[in-house]
Amino acid sequence: MTSSRNAHVFLWAVPRSLSTAFTRSMESIDNVAIYHEPYGCADHYGPEGRLIPMDASPSEMQCTYDYVKAKLEDKSLENKCVFVKDMGYAVHKRYDKIAKGYKHSFLIRHPIKSFLSYYNAIVSSGADDVDGNLSHWLPEGLGYQELWELYCYLENENGKKPFVVNADDLLTNPKQVLEKYCEAVGFEYNDGLLSWDSKPKVKWNVAATVWDVDHTYNWFANSLSAGGFKRELSKPIPSIEKLPNIVQKYVHKSMPYYEKLSAC
């Protein structure tokens, strides 16, 4: 088991929840190794991936769930802090593949903000079928249901509640939230976590295909360059009636799970 000085931590999230910005923040943890969506890579692009068309070959052939688990449990990481950011849905019904020896934390965001951001990102990519594109990337439970079920599993498995961060709290009170977060997961807080510049402090461990897809959709661009957590980025929640129909549908389906996670 890792010590608090070399804590190993998962941050499980939903899409468009400031999780990439959170990862940039964690670059300031001393002696840290960062893994960006390794299970997401297995889920999307590996040979066991749910998104691979029947007539296509996986773009990340080595990226099986066992491969990811072994990589995150490698003994070479014992003397480092490790931060892994991933989507909760990426390990849905594959809980036995979650790497051992890690503390678990969760990042949530109001579904209106999350799905509207997702919708706008796909529109900006120039996709012809925006609704179809959105439904293609998201799992059956739209991310929120899978995240809640993962939370329940980990709470039952470990006998304690994982730490939950709300993205809006992070934007409005970043120092307070990050101090509590570090205390909960075993990292040593420093004020460097509050801001960053365009040059990464740490090279991330991330599959090539993940970056290649980002060039199409710009999933990460804003978070990578935002510079820090800023109160002005926490905008009011728009009225649901003004949202695209598919976003309204997804919000209604996801709200019960968001509310459950918010109460944790």
mmCIF file of C-alpha atoms in Angstrom:
data_model
loop_
_atom_site.group_PDB
_atom_site.id
_atom_site.type_symbol
_atom_site.label_atom_id
_atom_site.label_comp_id
_atom_site.label_asym_id
_atom_site.label_seq_id
_atom_site.Cartn_x
_atom_site.Cartn_y
_atom_site.Cartn_z
ATOM 1 C CA MET A 1 0.000 0.000 0.000
ATOM 2 C CA THR A 2 1.330 3.470 -0.824
ATOM 3 C CA SER A 3 2.182 5.924 1.903
ATOM 4 C CA SER A 4 0.629 9.364 2.126
ATOM 5 C CA ARG A 5 3.817 10.882 0.691
ATOM 6 C CA ASN A 6 3.455 8.727 -2.407
ATOM 7 C CA ALA A 7 -0.312 8.444 -2.620
ATOM 8 C CA HIS A 8 -1.900 6.786 -5.638
ATOM 9 C CA VAL A 9 -5.206 8.388 -6.578
ATOM 10 C CA PHE A 10 -8.020 7.966 -9.084
ATOM 11 C CA LEU A 11 -10.256 10.870 -10.065
ATOM 12 C CA TRP A 12 -13.409 9.473 -11.664
ATOM 13 C CA ALA A 13 -15.478 11.947 -13.658
ATOM 14 C CA VAL A 14 -18.139 12.556 -16.277
ATOM 15 C CA PRO A 15 -17.293 14.236 -19.598
ATOM 16 C CA ARG A 16 -17.010 18.036 -19.678
ATOM 17 C CA SER A 17 -16.631 18.371 -15.905
ATOM 18 C CA LEU A 18 -13.315 20.295 -15.768
ATOM 19 C CA SER A 19 -11.495 17.009 -15.245
ATOM 20 C CA THR A 20 -8.693 17.975 -17.637
ATOM 21 C CA ALA A 21 -8.219 21.279 -15.810
ATOM 22 C CA PHE A 22 -8.106 19.314 -12.561
ATOM 23 C CA THR A 23 -5.400 17.133 -14.072
ATOM 24 C CA ARG A 24 -3.349 20.169 -15.035
ATOM 25 C CA SER A 25 -3.628 21.321 -11.448
ATOM 26 C CA MET A 26 -2.223 18.009 -10.214
ATOM 27 C CA GLU A 27 0.963 18.618 -12.221
ATOM 28 C CA SER A 28 2.102 20.660 -9.222
ATOM 29 C CA ILE A 29 2.059 17.677 -6.857
ATOM 30 C CA ASP A 30 5.670 16.824 -6.089
ATOM 31 C CA ASN A 31 7.061 13.666 -7.711
ATOM 32 C CA VAL A 32 3.811 12.917 -9.562
ATOM 33 C CA ALA A 33 3.099 10.599 -12.495
ATOM 34 C CA ILE A 34 -0.065 11.505 -14.396
ATOM 35 C CA TYR A 35 -2.226 9.086 -16.376
ATOM 36 C CA HIS A 36 -4.916 10.552 -18.596
ATOM 37 C CA GLU A 37 -7.907 8.271 -19.272
ATOM 38 C CA PRO A 38 -6.131 4.921 -19.604
ATOM 39 C CA TYR A 39 -9.371 2.985 -19.057
ATOM 40 C CA GLY A 40 -11.144 5.414 -21.349
ATOM 41 C CA CYS A 41 -8.633 4.448 -24.015
ATOM 42 C CA ALA A 42 -9.434 0.758 -23.464
ATOM 43 C CA ASP A 43 -13.151 1.509 -23.586
ATOM 44 C CA HIS A 44 -12.993 3.643 -26.730
ATOM 45 C CA TYR A 45 -10.031 2.425 -28.775
ATOM 46 C CA GLY A 46 -8.724 -0.894 -27.426
ATOM 47 C CA PRO A 47 -9.571 -4.404 -28.656
ATOM 48 C CA GLU A 48 -12.261 -4.723 -25.961
ATOM 49 C CA GLY A 49 -13.645 -1.262 -26.672
ATOM 50 C CA ARG A 50 -17.383 -0.667 -27.035
ATOM 51 C CA LEU A 51 -16.971 1.961 -29.779
ATOM 52 C CA ILE A 52 -14.960 -0.057 -32.281
ATOM 53 C CA PRO A 53 -17.045 -0.706 -35.461
ATOM 54 C CA MET A 54 -17.377 -4.359 -36.463
ATOM 55 C CA ASP A 55 -15.382 -3.805 -39.655
ATOM 56 C CA ALA A 56 -12.572 -1.753 -38.072
ATOM 57 C CA SER A 57 -9.419 -2.551 -36.154
ATOM 58 C CA PRO A 58 -8.710 -0.993 -32.737
ATOM 59 C CA SER A 59 -6.356 1.954 -32.967
ATOM 60 C CA GLU A 60 -4.705 1.019 -29.647
ATOM 61 C CA MET A 61 -4.215 -2.751 -29.956
ATOM 62 C CA GLN A 62 -2.228 -3.104 -26.730
ATOM 63 C CA CYS A 63 -4.763 -1.214 -24.644
ATOM 64 C CA THR A 64 -6.699 -4.015 -22.977
ATOM 65 C CA TYR A 65 -8.173 -3.664 -19.495
ATOM 66 C CA ASP A 66 -5.593 -6.083 -18.092
ATOM 67 C CA TYR A 67 -2.833 -4.041 -19.726
ATOM 68 C CA VAL A 68 -4.064 -0.840 -18.079
ATOM 69 C CA LYS A 69 -4.437 -2.510 -14.678
ATOM 70 C CA ALA A 70 -0.942 -3.959 -14.819
ATOM 71 C CA LYS A 71 0.539 -0.646 -15.916
ATOM 72 C CA LEU A 72 -1.044 1.216 -12.998
ATOM 73 C CA GLU A 73 0.074 -1.459 -10.536
ATOM 74 C CA ASP A 74 3.655 -1.540 -11.812
ATOM 75 C CA LYS A 75 6.276 -1.539 -9.050
ATOM 76 C CA SER A 76 8.111 1.330 -10.738
ATOM 77 C CA LEU A 77 5.349 3.616 -9.420
ATOM 78 C CA GLU A 78 5.804 2.667 -5.752
ATOM 79 C CA ASN A 79 8.065 5.641 -5.016
ATOM 80 C CA LYS A 80 5.965 8.202 -6.861
ATOM 81 C CA CYS A 81 2.684 9.980 -6.352
ATOM 82 C CA VAL A 82 0.268 8.815 -9.052
ATOM 83 C CA PHE A 83 -2.781 10.676 -10.315
ATOM 84 C CA VAL A 84 -5.143 8.927 -12.736
ATOM 85 C CA LYS A 85 -8.021 10.837 -14.325
ATOM 86 C CA ASP A 86 -10.637 8.739 -16.035
ATOM 87 C CA MET A 87 -14.306 8.493 -16.934
ATOM 88 C CA GLY A 88 -16.395 6.464 -14.489
ATOM 89 C CA TYR A 89 -18.212 4.744 -17.345
ATOM 90 C CA ALA A 90 -14.935 3.353 -18.702
ATOM 91 C CA VAL A 91 -14.867 0.669 -15.981
ATOM 92 C CA HIS A 92 -18.620 -0.012 -15.905
ATOM 93 C CA LYS A 93 -19.211 -3.717 -15.186
ATOM 94 C CA ARG A 94 -15.427 -4.203 -15.207
ATOM 95 C CA TYR A 95 -14.729 -3.298 -11.601
ATOM 96 C CA ASP A 96 -12.343 -6.229 -11.225
ATOM 97 C CA LYS A 97 -10.018 -4.459 -13.666
ATOM 98 C CA ILE A 98 -9.567 -1.385 -11.443
ATOM 99 C CA ALA A 99 -5.960 -1.127 -10.260
ATOM 100 C CA LYS A 100 -5.357 -1.960 -6.596
ATOM 101 C CA GLY A 101 -3.659 0.275 -4.037
ATOM 102 C CA TYR A 102 -5.407 3.509 -5.046
ATOM 103 C CA LYS A 103 -7.586 5.982 -3.216
ATOM 104 C CA HIS A 104 -10.677 7.046 -5.111
ATOM 105 C CA SER A 105 -12.219 10.456 -5.666
ATOM 106 C CA PHE A 106 -14.999 11.818 -7.868
ATOM 107 C CA LEU A 107 -15.596 14.994 -9.864
ATOM 108 C CA ILE A 108 -19.152 15.990 -10.759
ATOM 109 C CA ARG A 109 -20.760 18.859 -12.615
ATOM 110 C CA HIS A 110 -24.371 19.911 -13.084
ATOM 111 C CA PRO A 111 -25.730 17.938 -16.076
ATOM 112 C CA ILE A 112 -26.951 21.089 -17.830
ATOM 113 C CA LYS A 113 -23.427 22.485 -17.886
ATOM 114 C CA SER A 114 -21.818 19.164 -18.751
ATOM 115 C CA PHE A 115 -24.113 18.181 -21.617
ATOM 116 C CA LEU A 116 -24.406 21.689 -23.053
ATOM 117 C CA SER A 117 -20.613 21.921 -23.134
ATOM 118 C CA TYR A 118 -20.445 18.505 -24.798
ATOM 119 C CA TYR A 119 -23.091 19.508 -27.356
ATOM 120 C CA ASN A 120 -21.304 22.776 -28.170
ATOM 121 C CA ALA A 121 -17.970 20.997 -28.587
ATOM 122 C CA ILE A 122 -19.457 18.655 -31.166
ATOM 123 C CA VAL A 123 -21.148 21.541 -32.981
ATOM 124 C CA SER A 124 -17.814 23.382 -33.092
ATOM 125 C CA SER A 125 -16.137 20.316 -34.607
ATOM 126 C CA GLY A 126 -18.327 20.681 -37.699
ATOM 127 C CA ALA A 127 -19.965 17.263 -37.285
ATOM 128 C CA ASP A 128 -22.895 16.699 -39.667
ATOM 129 C CA ASP A 129 -25.020 14.686 -37.233
ATOM 130 C CA VAL A 130 -24.617 16.406 -33.862
ATOM 131 C CA ASP A 131 -27.238 14.339 -32.011
ATOM 132 C CA GLY A 132 -25.895 11.076 -33.422
ATOM 133 C CA ASN A 133 -22.341 12.060 -32.613
ATOM 134 C CA LEU A 134 -23.275 12.877 -29.038
ATOM 135 C CA SER A 135 -25.094 9.584 -28.503
ATOM 136 C CA HIS A 136 -22.188 7.695 -30.091
ATOM 137 C CA TRP A 137 -19.648 8.836 -27.517
ATOM 138 C CA LEU A 138 -21.815 8.534 -24.418
ATOM 139 C CA PRO A 139 -22.629 5.223 -22.699
ATOM 140 C CA GLU A 140 -26.134 3.934 -22.056
ATOM 141 C CA GLY A 141 -26.380 5.644 -18.658
ATOM 142 C CA LEU A 142 -24.917 8.881 -20.106
ATOM 143 C CA GLY A 143 -21.992 8.828 -17.661
ATOM 144 C CA TYR A 144 -23.877 9.939 -14.550
ATOM 145 C CA GLN A 145 -25.583 6.623 -13.856
ATOM 146 C CA GLU A 146 -22.291 4.759 -14.349
ATOM 147 C CA LEU A 147 -20.489 7.220 -12.084
ATOM 148 C CA TRP A 148 -23.071 6.728 -9.322
ATOM 149 C CA GLU A 149 -22.880 2.952 -9.609
ATOM 150 C CA LEU A 150 -19.080 3.108 -9.431
ATOM 151 C CA TYR A 151 -19.321 5.300 -6.342
ATOM 152 C CA CYS A 152 -21.640 2.781 -4.654
ATOM 153 C CA TYR A 153 -19.333 -0.100 -5.560
ATOM 154 C CA LEU A 154 -16.224 1.610 -4.179
ATOM 155 C CA GLU A 155 -17.978 2.725 -1.002
ATOM 156 C CA ASN A 156 -19.115 -0.848 -0.373
ATOM 157 C CA GLU A 157 -15.758 -2.349 -1.363
ATOM 158 C CA ASN A 158 -13.614 -0.020 0.765
ATOM 159 C CA GLY A 159 -16.029 0.666 3.620
ATOM 160 C CA LYS A 160 -15.808 4.447 3.302
ATOM 161 C CA LYS A 161 -17.175 7.229 1.140
ATOM 162 C CA PRO A 162 -14.905 8.454 -1.680
ATOM 163 C CA PHE A 163 -14.262 12.206 -1.732
ATOM 164 C CA VAL A 164 -16.527 14.104 -4.146
ATOM 165 C CA VAL A 165 -15.649 17.453 -5.755
ATOM 166 C CA ASN A 166 -18.255 19.634 -7.451
ATOM 167 C CA ALA A 167 -16.819 21.550 -10.411
ATOM 168 C CA ASP A 168 -18.618 24.777 -9.473
ATOM 169 C CA ASP A 169 -17.201 24.659 -5.942
ATOM 170 C CA LEU A 170 -13.777 24.163 -7.477
ATOM 171 C CA LEU A 171 -14.160 27.305 -9.577
ATOM 172 C CA THR A 172 -15.532 29.513 -6.803
ATOM 173 C CA ASN A 173 -13.326 28.304 -3.916
ATOM 174 C CA PRO A 174 -10.357 26.512 -5.496
ATOM 175 C CA LYS A 175 -7.896 26.799 -2.606
ATOM 176 C CA GLN A 176 -10.365 25.563 -0.016
ATOM 177 C CA VAL A 177 -11.536 22.681 -2.207
ATOM 178 C CA LEU A 178 -8.042 21.601 -3.220
ATOM 179 C CA GLU A 179 -6.752 21.745 0.342
ATOM 180 C CA LYS A 180 -9.572 19.427 1.432
ATOM 181 C CA TYR A 181 -9.027 17.220 -1.591
ATOM 182 C CA CYS A 182 -5.322 16.775 -0.937
ATOM 183 C CA GLU A 183 -5.952 16.020 2.710
ATOM 184 C CA ALA A 184 -8.546 13.395 1.743
ATOM 185 C CA VAL A 185 -6.428 11.575 -0.847
ATOM 186 C CA GLY A 186 -2.996 11.907 0.738
ATOM 187 C CA PHE A 187 -1.354 14.502 -1.501
ATOM 188 C CA GLU A 188 0.602 17.430 -0.083
ATOM 189 C CA TYR A 189 -1.135 20.687 -0.997
ATOM 190 C CA ASN A 190 0.761 23.670 -2.397
ATOM 191 C CA ASP A 191 -0.474 26.896 -3.985
ATOM 192 C CA GLY A 192 0.945 25.822 -7.341
ATOM 193 C CA LEU A 193 -2.176 23.710 -7.777
ATOM 194 C CA LEU A 194 -4.259 26.855 -8.295
ATOM 195 C CA SER A 195 -2.785 27.939 -11.627
ATOM 196 C CA TRP A 196 -0.711 26.797 -14.596
ATOM 197 C CA ASP A 197 0.672 28.143 -17.859
ATOM 198 C CA SER A 198 0.644 26.754 -21.382
ATOM 199 C CA LYS A 199 3.717 24.578 -20.825
ATOM 200 C CA PRO A 200 3.012 21.322 -18.940
ATOM 201 C CA LYS A 201 5.045 20.775 -15.789
ATOM 202 C CA VAL A 202 4.813 16.993 -16.152
ATOM 203 C CA LYS A 203 4.575 14.813 -19.243
ATOM 204 C CA TRP A 204 1.281 12.958 -19.151
ATOM 205 C CA ASN A 205 0.924 9.266 -19.857
ATOM 206 C CA VAL A 206 -1.743 9.293 -22.560
ATOM 207 C CA ALA A 207 -2.406 7.195 -25.676
ATOM 208 C CA ALA A 208 -1.677 8.768 -29.050
ATOM 209 C CA THR A 209 -5.215 8.170 -30.285
ATOM 210 C CA VAL A 210 -6.663 10.195 -27.410
ATOM 211 C CA TRP A 211 -4.657 13.234 -28.497
ATOM 212 C CA ASP A 212 -5.469 12.617 -32.161
ATOM 213 C CA VAL A 213 -9.214 12.656 -31.475
ATOM 214 C CA ASP A 214 -8.795 15.823 -29.440
ATOM 215 C CA HIS A 215 -7.531 17.572 -32.568
ATOM 216 C CA THR A 216 -10.982 16.997 -34.088
ATOM 217 C CA TYR A 217 -13.159 17.884 -31.118
ATOM 218 C CA ASN A 218 -10.899 20.095 -28.975
ATOM 219 C CA TRP A 219 -12.098 18.262 -25.867
ATOM 220 C CA PHE A 220 -9.165 19.509 -23.819
ATOM 221 C CA ALA A 221 -8.113 22.795 -25.387
ATOM 222 C CA ASN A 222 -9.858 25.195 -22.996
ATOM 223 C CA SER A 223 -8.832 23.317 -19.876
ATOM 224 C CA LEU A 224 -5.234 22.974 -20.962
ATOM 225 C CA SER A 225 -4.912 26.705 -21.578
ATOM 226 C CA ALA A 226 -7.298 28.130 -18.961
ATOM 227 C CA GLY A 227 -4.455 29.070 -16.648
ATOM 228 C CA GLY A 228 -6.268 28.165 -13.449
ATOM 229 C CA PHE A 229 -9.583 27.908 -11.667
ATOM 230 C CA LYS A 230 -11.400 31.214 -12.021
ATOM 231 C CA ARG A 231 -14.621 32.302 -10.360
ATOM 232 C CA GLU A 232 -15.837 33.996 -13.543
ATOM 233 C CA LEU A 233 -15.843 30.620 -15.325
ATOM 234 C CA SER A 234 -18.618 29.434 -13.001
ATOM 235 C CA LYS A 235 -21.568 30.740 -14.979
ATOM 236 C CA PRO A 236 -25.249 30.573 -13.981
ATOM 237 C CA ILE A 237 -27.117 27.446 -15.002
ATOM 238 C CA PRO A 238 -29.183 28.227 -18.124
ATOM 239 C CA SER A 239 -32.875 27.449 -18.266
ATOM 240 C CA ILE A 240 -33.426 23.880 -19.431
ATOM 241 C CA GLU A 241 -36.261 24.969 -21.744
ATOM 242 C CA LYS A 242 -33.765 26.875 -23.881
ATOM 243 C CA LEU A 243 -31.481 23.878 -24.436
ATOM 244 C CA PRO A 244 -31.419 21.627 -27.536
ATOM 245 C CA ASN A 245 -33.917 18.775 -27.229
ATOM 246 C CA ILE A 246 -31.300 16.052 -26.890
ATOM 247 C CA VAL A 247 -29.567 17.991 -24.119
ATOM 248 C CA GLN A 248 -32.867 18.379 -22.279
ATOM 249 C CA LYS A 249 -33.451 14.635 -22.582
ATOM 250 C CA TYR A 250 -29.999 13.789 -21.247
ATOM 251 C CA VAL A 251 -30.287 16.261 -18.380
ATOM 252 C CA HIS A 252 -33.608 14.825 -17.200
ATOM 253 C CA LYS A 253 -32.217 11.288 -17.273
ATOM 254 C CA SER A 254 -29.012 12.227 -15.421
ATOM 255 C CA MET A 255 -30.291 14.584 -12.719
ATOM 256 C CA PRO A 256 -31.264 11.864 -10.193
ATOM 257 C CA TYR A 257 -27.709 10.489 -10.220
ATOM 258 C CA TYR A 258 -26.134 13.934 -10.032
ATOM 259 C CA GLU A 259 -28.309 14.740 -7.019
ATOM 260 C CA LYS A 260 -27.285 11.510 -5.302
ATOM 261 C CA LEU A 261 -23.609 12.242 -5.865
ATOM 262 C CA SER A 262 -24.055 15.850 -4.734
ATOM 263 C CA ALA A 263 -25.420 14.607 -1.421
ATOM 264 C CA CYS A 264 -22.342 12.447 -0.730
#
